[in-house]
mmCIF file of C-alpha atoms and ligand atoms in Angstrom:
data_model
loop_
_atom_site.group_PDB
_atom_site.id
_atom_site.type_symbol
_atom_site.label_atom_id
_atom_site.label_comp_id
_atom_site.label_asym_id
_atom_site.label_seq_id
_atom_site.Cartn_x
_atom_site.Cartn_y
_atom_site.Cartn_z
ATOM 1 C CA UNK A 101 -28.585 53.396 -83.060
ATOM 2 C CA UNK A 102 -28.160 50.782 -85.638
ATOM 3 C CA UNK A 103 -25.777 49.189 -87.123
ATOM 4 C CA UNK A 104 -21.694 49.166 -85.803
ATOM 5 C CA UNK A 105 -20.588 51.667 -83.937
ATOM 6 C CA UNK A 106 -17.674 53.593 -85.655
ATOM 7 C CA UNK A 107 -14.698 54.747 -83.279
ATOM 8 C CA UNK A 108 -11.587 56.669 -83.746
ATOM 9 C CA UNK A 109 -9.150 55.353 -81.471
ATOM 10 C CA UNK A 110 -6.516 58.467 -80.594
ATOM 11 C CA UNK A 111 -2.831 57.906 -78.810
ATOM 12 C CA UNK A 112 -1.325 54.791 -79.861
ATOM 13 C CA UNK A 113 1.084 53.954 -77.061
ATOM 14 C CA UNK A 114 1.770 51.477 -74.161
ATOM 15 C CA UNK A 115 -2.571 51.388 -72.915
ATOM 16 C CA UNK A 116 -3.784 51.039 -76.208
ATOM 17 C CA UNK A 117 -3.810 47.482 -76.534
ATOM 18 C CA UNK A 118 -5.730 47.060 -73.770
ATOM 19 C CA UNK A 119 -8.243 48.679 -75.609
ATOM 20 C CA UNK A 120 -8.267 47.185 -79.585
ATOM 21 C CA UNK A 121 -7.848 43.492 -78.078
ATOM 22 C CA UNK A 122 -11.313 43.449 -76.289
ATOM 23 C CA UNK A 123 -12.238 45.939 -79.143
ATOM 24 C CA UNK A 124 -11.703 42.991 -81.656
ATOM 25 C CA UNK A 125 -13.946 40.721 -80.162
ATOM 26 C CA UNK A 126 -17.172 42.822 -79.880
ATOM 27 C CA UNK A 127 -18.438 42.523 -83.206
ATOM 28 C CA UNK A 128 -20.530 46.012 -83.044
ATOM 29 C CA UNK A 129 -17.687 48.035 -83.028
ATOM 30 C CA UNK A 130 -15.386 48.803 -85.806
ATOM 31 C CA UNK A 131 -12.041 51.457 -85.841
ATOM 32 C CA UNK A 132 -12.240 53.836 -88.632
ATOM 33 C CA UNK A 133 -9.125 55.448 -87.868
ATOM 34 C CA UNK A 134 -5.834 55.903 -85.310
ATOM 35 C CA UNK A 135 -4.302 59.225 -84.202
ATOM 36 C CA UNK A 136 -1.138 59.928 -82.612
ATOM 37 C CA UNK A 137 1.464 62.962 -82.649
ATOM 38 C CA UNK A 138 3.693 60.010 -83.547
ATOM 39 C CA UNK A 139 2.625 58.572 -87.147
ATOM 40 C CA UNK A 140 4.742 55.936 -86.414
ATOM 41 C CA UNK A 141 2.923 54.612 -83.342
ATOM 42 C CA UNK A 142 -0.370 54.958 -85.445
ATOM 43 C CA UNK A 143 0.884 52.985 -88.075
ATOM 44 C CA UNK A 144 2.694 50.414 -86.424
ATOM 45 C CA UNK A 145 -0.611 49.900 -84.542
ATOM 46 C CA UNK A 146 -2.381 49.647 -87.733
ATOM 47 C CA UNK A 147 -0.270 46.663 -88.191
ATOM 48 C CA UNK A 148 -0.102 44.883 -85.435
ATOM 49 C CA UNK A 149 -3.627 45.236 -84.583
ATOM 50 C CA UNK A 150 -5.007 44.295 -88.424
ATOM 51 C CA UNK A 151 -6.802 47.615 -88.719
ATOM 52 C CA UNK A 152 -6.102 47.391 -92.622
ATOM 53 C CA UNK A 153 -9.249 49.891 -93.317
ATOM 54 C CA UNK A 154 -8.370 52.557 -90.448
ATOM 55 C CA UNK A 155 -7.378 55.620 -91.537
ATOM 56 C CA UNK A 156 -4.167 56.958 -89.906
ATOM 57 C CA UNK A 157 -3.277 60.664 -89.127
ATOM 58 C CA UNK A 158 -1.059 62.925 -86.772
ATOM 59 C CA UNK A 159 -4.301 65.313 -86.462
ATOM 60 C CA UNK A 160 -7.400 63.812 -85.009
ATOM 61 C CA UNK A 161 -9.656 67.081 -86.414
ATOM 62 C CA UNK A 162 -8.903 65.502 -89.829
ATOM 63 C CA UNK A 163 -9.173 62.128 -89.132
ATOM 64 C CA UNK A 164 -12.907 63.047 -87.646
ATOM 65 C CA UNK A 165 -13.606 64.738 -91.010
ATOM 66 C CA UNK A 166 -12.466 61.961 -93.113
ATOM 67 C CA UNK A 167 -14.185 59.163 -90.706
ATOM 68 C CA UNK A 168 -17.221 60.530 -89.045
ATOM 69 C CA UNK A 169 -17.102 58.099 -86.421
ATOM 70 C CA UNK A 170 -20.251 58.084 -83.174
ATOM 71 C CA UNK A 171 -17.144 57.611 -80.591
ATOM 72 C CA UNK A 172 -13.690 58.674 -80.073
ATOM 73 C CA UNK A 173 -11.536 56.503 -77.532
ATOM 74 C CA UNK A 174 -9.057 58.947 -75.876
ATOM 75 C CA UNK A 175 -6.042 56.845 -74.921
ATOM 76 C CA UNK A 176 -3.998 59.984 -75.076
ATOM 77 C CA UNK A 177 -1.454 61.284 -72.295
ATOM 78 C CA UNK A 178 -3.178 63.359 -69.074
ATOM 79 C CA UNK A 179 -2.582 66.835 -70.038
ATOM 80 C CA UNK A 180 -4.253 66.178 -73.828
ATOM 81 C CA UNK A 181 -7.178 64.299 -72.272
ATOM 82 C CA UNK A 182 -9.168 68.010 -72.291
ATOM 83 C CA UNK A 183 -8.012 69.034 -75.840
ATOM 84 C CA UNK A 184 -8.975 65.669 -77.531
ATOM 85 C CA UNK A 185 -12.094 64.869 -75.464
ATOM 86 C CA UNK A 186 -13.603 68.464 -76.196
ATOM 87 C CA UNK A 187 -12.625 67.995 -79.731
ATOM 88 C CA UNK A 188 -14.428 65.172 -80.424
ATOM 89 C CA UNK A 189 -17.026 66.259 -78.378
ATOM 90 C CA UNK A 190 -17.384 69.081 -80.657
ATOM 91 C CA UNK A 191 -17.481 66.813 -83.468
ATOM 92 C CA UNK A 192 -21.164 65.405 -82.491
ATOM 93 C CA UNK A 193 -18.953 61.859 -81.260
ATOM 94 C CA UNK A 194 -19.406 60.368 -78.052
ATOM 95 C CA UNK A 195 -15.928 59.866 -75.640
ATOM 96 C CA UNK A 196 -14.552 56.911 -73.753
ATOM 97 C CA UNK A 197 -10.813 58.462 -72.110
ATOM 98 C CA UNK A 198 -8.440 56.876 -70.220
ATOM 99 C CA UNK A 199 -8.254 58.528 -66.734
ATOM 100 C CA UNK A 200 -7.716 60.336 -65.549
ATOM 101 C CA UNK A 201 -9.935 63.002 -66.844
ATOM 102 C CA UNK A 202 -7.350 66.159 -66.723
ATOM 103 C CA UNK A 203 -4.769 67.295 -64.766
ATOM 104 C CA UNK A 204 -7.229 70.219 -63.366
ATOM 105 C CA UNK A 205 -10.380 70.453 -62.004
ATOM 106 C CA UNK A 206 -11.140 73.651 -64.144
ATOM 107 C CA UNK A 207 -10.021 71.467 -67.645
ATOM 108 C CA UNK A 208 -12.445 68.008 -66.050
ATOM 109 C CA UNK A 209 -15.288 70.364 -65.184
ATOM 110 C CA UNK A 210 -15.282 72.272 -68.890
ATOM 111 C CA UNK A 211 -15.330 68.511 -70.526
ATOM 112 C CA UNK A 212 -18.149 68.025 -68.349
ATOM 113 C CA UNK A 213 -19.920 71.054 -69.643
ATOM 114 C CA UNK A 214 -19.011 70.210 -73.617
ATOM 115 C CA UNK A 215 -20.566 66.354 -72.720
ATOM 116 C CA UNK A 216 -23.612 67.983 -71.651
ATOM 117 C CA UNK A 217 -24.071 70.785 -74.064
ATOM 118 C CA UNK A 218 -23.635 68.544 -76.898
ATOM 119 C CA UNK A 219 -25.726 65.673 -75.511
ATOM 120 C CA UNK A 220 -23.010 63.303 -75.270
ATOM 121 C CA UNK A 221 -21.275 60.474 -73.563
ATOM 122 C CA UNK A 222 -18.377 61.404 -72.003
ATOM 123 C CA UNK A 223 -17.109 57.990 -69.829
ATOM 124 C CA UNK A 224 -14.026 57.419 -68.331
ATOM 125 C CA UNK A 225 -11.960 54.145 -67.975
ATOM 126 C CA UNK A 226 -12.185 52.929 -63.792
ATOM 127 C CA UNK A 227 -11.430 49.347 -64.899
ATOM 128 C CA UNK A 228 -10.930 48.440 -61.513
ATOM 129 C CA UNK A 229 -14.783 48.904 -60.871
ATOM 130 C CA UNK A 230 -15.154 46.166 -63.250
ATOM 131 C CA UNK A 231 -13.832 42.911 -61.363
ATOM 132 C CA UNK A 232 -15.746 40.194 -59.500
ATOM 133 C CA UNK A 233 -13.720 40.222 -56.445
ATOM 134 C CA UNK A 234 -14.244 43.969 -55.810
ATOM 135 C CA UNK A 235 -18.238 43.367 -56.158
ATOM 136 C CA UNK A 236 -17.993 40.592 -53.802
ATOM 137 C CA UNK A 237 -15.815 42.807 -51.587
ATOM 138 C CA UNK A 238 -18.408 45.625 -51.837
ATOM 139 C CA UNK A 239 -21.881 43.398 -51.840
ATOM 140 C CA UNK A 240 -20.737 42.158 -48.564
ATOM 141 C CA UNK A 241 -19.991 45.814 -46.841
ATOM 142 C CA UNK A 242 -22.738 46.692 -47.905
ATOM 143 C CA UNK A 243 -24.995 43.554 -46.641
ATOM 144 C CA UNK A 244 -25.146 44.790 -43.195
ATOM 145 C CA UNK A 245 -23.099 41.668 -41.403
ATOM 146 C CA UNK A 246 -20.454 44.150 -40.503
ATOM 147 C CA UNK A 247 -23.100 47.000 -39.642
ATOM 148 C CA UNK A 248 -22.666 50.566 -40.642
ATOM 149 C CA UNK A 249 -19.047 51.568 -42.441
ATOM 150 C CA UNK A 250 -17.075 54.367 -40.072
ATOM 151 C CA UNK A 251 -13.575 53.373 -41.849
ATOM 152 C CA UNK A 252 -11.766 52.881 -44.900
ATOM 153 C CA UNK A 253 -8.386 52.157 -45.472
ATOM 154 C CA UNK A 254 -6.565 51.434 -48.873
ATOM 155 C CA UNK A 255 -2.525 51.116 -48.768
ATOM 156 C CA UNK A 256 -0.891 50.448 -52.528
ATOM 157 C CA UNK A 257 2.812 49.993 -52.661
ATOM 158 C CA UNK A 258 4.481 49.185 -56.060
ATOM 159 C CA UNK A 259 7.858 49.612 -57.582
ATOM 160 C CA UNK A 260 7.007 50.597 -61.100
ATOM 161 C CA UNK A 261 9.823 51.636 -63.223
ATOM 162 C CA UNK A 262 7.562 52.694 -66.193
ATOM 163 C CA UNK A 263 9.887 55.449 -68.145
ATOM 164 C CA UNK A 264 8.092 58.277 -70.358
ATOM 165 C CA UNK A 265 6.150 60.400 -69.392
ATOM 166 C CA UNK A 266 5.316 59.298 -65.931
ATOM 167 C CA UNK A 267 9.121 60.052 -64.776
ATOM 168 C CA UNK A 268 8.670 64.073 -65.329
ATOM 169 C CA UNK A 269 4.749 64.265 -64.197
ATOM 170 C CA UNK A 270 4.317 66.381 -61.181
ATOM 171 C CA UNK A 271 2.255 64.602 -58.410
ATOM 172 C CA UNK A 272 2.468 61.801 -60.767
ATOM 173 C CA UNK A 273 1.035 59.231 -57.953
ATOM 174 C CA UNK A 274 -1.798 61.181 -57.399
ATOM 175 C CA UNK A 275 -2.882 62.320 -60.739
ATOM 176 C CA UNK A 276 -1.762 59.107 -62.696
ATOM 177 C CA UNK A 277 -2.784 56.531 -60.049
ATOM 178 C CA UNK A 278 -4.483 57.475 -56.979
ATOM 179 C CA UNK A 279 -7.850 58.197 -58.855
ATOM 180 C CA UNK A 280 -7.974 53.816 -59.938
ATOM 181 C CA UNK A 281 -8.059 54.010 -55.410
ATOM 182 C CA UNK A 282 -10.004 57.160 -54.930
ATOM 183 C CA UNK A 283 -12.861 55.683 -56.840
ATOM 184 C CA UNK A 284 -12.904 52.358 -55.517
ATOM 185 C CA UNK A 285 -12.892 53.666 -52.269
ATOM 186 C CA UNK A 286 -15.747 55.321 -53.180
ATOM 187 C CA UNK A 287 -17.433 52.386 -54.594
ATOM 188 C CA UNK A 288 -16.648 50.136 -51.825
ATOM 189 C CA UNK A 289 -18.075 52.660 -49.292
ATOM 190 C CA UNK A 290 -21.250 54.523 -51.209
ATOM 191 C CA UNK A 291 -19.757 57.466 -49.775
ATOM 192 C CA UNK A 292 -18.487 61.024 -51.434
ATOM 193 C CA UNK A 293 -15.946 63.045 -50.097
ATOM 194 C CA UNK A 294 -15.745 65.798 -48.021
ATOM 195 C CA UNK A 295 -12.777 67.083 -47.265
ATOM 196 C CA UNK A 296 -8.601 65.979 -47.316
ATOM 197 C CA UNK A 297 -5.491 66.383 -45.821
ATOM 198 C CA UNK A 298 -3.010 65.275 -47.928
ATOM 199 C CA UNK A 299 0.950 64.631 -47.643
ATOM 200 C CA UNK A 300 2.908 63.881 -50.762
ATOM 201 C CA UNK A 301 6.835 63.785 -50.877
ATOM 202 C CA UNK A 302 9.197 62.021 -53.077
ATOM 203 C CA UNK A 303 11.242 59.906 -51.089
ATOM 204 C CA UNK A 304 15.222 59.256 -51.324
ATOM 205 C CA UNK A 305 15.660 56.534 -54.071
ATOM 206 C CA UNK A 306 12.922 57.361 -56.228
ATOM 207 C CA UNK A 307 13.239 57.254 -59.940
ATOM 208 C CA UNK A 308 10.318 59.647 -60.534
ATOM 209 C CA UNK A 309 11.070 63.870 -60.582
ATOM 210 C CA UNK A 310 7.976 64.181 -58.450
ATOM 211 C CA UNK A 311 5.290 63.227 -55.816
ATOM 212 C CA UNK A 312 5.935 59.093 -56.069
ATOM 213 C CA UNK A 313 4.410 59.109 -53.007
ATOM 214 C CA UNK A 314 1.390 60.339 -50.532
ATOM 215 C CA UNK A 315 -0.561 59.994 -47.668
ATOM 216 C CA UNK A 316 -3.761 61.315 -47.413
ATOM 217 C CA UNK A 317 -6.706 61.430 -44.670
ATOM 218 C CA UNK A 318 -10.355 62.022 -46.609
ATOM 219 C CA UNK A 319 -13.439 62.607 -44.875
ATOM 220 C CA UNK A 320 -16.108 60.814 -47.029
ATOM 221 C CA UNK A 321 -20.157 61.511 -46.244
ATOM 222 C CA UNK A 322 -21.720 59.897 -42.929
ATOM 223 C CA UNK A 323 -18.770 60.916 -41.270
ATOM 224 C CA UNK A 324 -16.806 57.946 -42.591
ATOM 225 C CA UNK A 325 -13.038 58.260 -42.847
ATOM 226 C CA UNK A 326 -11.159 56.485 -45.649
ATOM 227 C CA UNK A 327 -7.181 56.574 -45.573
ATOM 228 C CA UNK A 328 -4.678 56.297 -48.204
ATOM 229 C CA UNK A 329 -1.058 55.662 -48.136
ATOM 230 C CA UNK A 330 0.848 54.965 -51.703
ATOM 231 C CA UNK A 331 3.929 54.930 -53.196
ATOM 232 C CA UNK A 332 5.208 54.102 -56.761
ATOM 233 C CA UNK A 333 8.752 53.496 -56.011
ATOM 234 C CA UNK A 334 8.524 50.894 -52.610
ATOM 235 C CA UNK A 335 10.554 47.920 -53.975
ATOM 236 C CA UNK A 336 9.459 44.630 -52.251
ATOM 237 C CA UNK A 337 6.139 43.255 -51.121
ATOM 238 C CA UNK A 338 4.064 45.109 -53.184
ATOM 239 C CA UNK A 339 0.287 45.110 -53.048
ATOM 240 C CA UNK A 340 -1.469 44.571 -55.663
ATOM 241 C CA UNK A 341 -2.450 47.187 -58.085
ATOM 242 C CA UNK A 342 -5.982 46.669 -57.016
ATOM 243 C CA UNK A 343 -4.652 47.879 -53.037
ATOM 244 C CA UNK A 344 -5.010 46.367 -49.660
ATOM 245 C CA UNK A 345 -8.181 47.464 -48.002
ATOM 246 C CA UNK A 346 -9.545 47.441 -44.778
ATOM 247 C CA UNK A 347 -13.388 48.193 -44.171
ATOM 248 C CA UNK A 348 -14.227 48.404 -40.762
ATOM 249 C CA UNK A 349 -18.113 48.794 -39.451
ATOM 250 C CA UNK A 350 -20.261 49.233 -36.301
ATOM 251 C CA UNK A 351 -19.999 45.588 -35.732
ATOM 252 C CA UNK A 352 -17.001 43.988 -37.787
ATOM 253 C CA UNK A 353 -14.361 44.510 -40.291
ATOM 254 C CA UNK A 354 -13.392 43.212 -43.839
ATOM 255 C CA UNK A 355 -10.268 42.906 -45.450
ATOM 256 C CA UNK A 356 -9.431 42.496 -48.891
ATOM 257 C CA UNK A 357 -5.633 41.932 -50.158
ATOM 258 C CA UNK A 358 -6.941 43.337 -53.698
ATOM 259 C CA UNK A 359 -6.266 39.949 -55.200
ATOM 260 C CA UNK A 360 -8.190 36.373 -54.236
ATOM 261 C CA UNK A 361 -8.717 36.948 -50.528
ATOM 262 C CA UNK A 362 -11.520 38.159 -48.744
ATOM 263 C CA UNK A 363 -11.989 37.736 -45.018
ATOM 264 C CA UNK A 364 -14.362 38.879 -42.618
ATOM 265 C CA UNK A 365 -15.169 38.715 -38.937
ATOM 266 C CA UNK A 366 -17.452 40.908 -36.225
ATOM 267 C CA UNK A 367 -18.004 40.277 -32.864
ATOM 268 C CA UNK A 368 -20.623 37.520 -31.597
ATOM 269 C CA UNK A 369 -20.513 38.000 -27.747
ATOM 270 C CA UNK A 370 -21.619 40.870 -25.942
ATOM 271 C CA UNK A 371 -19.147 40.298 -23.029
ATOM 272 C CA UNK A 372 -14.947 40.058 -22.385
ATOM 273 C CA UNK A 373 -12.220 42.195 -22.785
ATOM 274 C CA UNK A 374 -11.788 40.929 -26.901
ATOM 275 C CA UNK A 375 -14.873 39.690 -27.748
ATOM 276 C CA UNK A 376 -15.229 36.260 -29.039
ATOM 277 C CA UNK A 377 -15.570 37.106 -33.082
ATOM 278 C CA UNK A 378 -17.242 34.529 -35.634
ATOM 279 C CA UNK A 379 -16.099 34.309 -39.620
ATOM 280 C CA UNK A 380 -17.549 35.155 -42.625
ATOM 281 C CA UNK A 381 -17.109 33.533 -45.730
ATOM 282 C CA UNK A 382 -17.192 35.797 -48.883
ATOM 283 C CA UNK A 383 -18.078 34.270 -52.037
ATOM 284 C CA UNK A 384 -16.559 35.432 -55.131
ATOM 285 C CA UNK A 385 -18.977 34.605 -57.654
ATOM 286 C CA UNK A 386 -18.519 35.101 -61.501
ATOM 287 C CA UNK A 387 -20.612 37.498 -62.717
ATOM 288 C CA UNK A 388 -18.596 40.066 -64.459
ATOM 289 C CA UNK A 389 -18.583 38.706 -68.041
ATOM 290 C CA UNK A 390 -15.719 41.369 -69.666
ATOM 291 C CA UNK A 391 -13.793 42.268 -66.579
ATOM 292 C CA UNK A 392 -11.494 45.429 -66.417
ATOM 293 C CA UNK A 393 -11.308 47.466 -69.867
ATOM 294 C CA UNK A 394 -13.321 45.207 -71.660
ATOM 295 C CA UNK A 395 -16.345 45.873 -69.226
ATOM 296 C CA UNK A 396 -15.849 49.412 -68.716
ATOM 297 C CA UNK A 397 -15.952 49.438 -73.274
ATOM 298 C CA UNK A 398 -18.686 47.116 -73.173
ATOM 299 C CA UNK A 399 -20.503 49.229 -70.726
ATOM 300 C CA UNK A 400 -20.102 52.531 -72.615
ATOM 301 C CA UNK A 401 -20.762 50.689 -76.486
ATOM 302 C CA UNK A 402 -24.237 49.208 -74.815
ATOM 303 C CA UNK A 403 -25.640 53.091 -73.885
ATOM 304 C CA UNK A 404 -24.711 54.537 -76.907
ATOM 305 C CA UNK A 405 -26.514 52.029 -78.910
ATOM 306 C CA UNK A 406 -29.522 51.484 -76.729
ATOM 307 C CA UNK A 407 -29.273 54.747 -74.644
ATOM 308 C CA UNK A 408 -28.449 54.835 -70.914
ATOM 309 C CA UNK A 409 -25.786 56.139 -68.453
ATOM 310 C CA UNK A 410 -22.729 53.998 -68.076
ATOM 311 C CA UNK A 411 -21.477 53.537 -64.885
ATOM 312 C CA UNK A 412 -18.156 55.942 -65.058
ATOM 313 C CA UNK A 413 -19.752 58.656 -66.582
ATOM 314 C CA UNK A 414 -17.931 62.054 -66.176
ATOM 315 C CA UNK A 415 -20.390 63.499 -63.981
ATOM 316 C CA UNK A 416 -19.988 60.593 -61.416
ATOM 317 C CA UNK A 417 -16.340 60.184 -62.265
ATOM 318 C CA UNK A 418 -15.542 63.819 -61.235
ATOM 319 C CA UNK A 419 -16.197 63.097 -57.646
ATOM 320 C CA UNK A 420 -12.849 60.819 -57.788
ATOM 321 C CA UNK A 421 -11.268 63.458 -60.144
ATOM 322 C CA UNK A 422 -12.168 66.149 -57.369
ATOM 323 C CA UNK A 423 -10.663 63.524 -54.476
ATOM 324 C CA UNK A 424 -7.222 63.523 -56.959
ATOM 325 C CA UNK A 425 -6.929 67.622 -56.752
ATOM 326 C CA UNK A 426 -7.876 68.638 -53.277
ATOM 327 C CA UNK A 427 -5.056 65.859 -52.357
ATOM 328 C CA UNK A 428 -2.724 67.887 -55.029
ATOM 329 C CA UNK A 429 -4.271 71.151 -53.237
ATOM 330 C CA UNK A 430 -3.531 70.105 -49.930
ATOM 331 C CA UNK A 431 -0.127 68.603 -49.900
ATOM 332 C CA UNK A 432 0.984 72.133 -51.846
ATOM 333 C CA UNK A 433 -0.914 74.577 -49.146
ATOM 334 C CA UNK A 434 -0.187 71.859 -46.001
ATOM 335 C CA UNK A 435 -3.722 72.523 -44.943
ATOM 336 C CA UNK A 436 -6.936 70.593 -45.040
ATOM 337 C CA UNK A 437 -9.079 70.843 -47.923
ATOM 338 C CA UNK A 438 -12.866 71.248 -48.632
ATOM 339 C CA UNK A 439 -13.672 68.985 -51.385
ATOM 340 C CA UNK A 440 -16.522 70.650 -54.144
ATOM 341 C CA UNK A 441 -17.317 69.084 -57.415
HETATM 342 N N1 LIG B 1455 -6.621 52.280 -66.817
HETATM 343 C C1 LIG B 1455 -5.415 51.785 -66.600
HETATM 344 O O1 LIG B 1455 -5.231 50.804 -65.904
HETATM 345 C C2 LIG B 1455 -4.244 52.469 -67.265
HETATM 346 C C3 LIG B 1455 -3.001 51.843 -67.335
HETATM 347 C C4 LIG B 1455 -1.958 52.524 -67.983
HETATM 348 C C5 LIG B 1455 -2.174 53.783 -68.519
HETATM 349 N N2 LIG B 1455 -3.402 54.371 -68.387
HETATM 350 C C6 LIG B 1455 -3.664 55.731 -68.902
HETATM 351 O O2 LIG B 1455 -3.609 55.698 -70.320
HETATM 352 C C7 LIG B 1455 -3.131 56.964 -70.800
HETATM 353 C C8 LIG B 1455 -1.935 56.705 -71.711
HETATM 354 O O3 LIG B 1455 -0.931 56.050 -70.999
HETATM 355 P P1 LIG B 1455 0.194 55.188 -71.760
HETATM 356 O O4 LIG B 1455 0.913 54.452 -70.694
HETATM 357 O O5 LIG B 1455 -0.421 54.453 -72.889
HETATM 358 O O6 LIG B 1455 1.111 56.371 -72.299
HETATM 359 P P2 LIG B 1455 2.120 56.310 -73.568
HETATM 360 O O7 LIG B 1455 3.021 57.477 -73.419
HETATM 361 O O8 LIG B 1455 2.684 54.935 -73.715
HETATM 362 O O9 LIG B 1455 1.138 56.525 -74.832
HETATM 363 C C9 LIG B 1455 0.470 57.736 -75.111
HETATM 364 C C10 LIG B 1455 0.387 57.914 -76.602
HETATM 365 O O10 LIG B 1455 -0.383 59.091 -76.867
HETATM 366 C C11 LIG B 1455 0.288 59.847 -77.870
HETATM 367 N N3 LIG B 1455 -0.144 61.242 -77.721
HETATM 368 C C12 LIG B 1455 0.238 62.131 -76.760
HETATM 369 N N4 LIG B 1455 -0.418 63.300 -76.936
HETATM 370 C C13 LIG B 1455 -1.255 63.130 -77.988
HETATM 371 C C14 LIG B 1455 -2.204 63.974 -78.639
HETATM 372 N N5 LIG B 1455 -2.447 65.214 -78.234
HETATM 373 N N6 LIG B 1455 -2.873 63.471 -79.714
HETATM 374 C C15 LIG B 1455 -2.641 62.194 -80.154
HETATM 375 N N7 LIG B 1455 -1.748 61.355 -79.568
HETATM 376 C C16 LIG B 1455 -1.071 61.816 -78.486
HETATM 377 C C17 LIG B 1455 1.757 59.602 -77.639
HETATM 378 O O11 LIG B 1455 2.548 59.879 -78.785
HETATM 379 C C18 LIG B 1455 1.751 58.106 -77.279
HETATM 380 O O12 LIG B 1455 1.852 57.290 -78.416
HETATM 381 C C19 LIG B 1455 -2.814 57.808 -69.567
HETATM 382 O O13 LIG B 1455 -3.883 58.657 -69.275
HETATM 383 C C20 LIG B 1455 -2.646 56.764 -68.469
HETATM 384 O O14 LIG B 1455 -2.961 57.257 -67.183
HETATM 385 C C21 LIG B 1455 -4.428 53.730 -67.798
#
């Protein structure tokens, strides 16, 4: 397509920013109009962002008829991620939503269906695909110097006292944040998943009604296990939001604290009780010109205009939906559970 790309930014709360700054520097995209239940927040977006032309409105069905955007952005609470991405859908636009995709596998896989009947993106925000030090994390897995991947492991520990909607969510860590880990872990290892075993409990002290926190035990393809172990109410040393990982191969390991440090070392004697192991240095080059949401927009504005699949698409993005609810599955039946897309 030609020309700017017309988008209809709907749910005008705490994300949305995160969105319409990046938004204002691409100069092929334009917003045509703001939705929220909440005029207010629609309006007072309006403002602040200098969207003087947009078109404001509690009901994004109007709004669409008014506008006719190409794209809706969907920065819209979990449970009306299905309703407002199968609207627009519907509506001959293409979707960009804020994960995760729905708060059932049933709801993800019918948006799947509408995105493919209509012949339509439907992409999802993963912006923590879109940093350099996670590509330098996974370029060097992946490079053979620690040989073939066996084991994952990803802890993330943060105190986040976020109030709204997050505070009455059931298995809000797992639906609201273990899918950012879930799909890194699968793009750090290249591998699907299998299966889960999943604990979740809320521990004494936290703020949240349910589910701040979980452990969980996936087994990914080529028999590689990847662990998790999370919590949204552990005050002090948190990890970043990004996660500690641990990557261990045939030959080596690799650690990554999530933020600037990378390390890596694998064993280069054949004999001794420890072997003698040598270092690896892992660059972190800059290559990722709009990191986080920017690059995960950018990504999705370039294949509408010049076709293409972006890279969180909602028939790869799935998989790491499916990971979120055989975790929920699991930690409500206590057994291990068979994960199907
Ligand atoms: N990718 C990230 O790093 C990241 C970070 C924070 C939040 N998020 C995601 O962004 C989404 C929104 O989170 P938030 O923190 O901005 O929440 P929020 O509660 O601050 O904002 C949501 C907004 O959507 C509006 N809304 C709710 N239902 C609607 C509907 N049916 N139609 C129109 N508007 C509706 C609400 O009135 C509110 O203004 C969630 O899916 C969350 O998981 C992603």
């Amino acid at each position: 397509m030609s020309g700017k790309i017309r988008a209809v930014l709907c749910g005008c709360g705490g994300i949305c920013k995160a969105w319409l700054n990046p938004i204002a520097g691409f100069d092929d995209v334009e917003i045509v109009g703001l939705v929220d239940i909440k005029l207010e927040n629609a309006e007072k977006i309006k403002q602040e962002c200098k969207l003087e032309k947009a078109v404001t409105g509690t009901d994004l069905k109007k709004v669409l008829r008014k506008t006719k955007p190409d794209a809706v952005f969907d920065c819209t609470v979990p449970v009306a991620h299905p309703d407002v991405t199968i609207t627009a859908l519907k509506k001959g636009c293409h979707v960009l939503g804020e994960k995760p995709m729905a708060e059932s596998m049933k709801a993800g896989q019918k948006m799947v269906k509408t995105a493919e009947d209509k012949k339509k993106i439907y992409s999802v925000i993963q912006n923590r695909r879109y940093l350099d030090n996670i590509v330098a994390y996974r370029d060097f897995i992946r490079s053979g110097e620690i040989g073939e991947i066996t084991t994952l492991n990803g802890d993330f520990y943060i105190g986040a006292h976020f109030g709204g909607f997050r505070d009455v969510m059931k298995h809000v860590l797992l639906v609201d944040m273990a899918i950012h880990t879930f799909d890194q872990a699968r793009f750090i290892s290249g591998k699907d998943p299998v299966s889960v075993y999943c604990q979740e409990f809320n521990p004494k002290g936290s703020w949240y009604a349910h589910g701040a926190s979980a452990v969980a035990i996936f087994e990914m393809t080529d028999g590689v296990v990847f662990t998790y172990r999370g919590s949204w109410c552990s005050e002090g040393i948190n990890t970043s939001w990004e996660c500690d990982w641990r990557t261990i191969g045939t030959k080596g390991t690799c650690t990554w604290d999530g933020g600037a440090t990378i390390k890596g070392q694998a064993a280069n004697a054949d004999e001794g009780f420890i072997r003698a192991q040598k270092d690896f240095t892992v660059p972190v080059e800059k290559k990722i010109v709009h990191g986080g949401h920017a690059g995960v927009i950018r990504d999705f504005l370039d294949c509408v205009k010049n076709g293409g699949v972006p890279q969180t698409v909602c028939q790869d993005n799935i998989k790491s939906l499916a990971m979120v609810h055989a975790a929920v599955k699991s930690a409500e039946t206590g057994k291990k559970v068979a994960i199907k897309v």
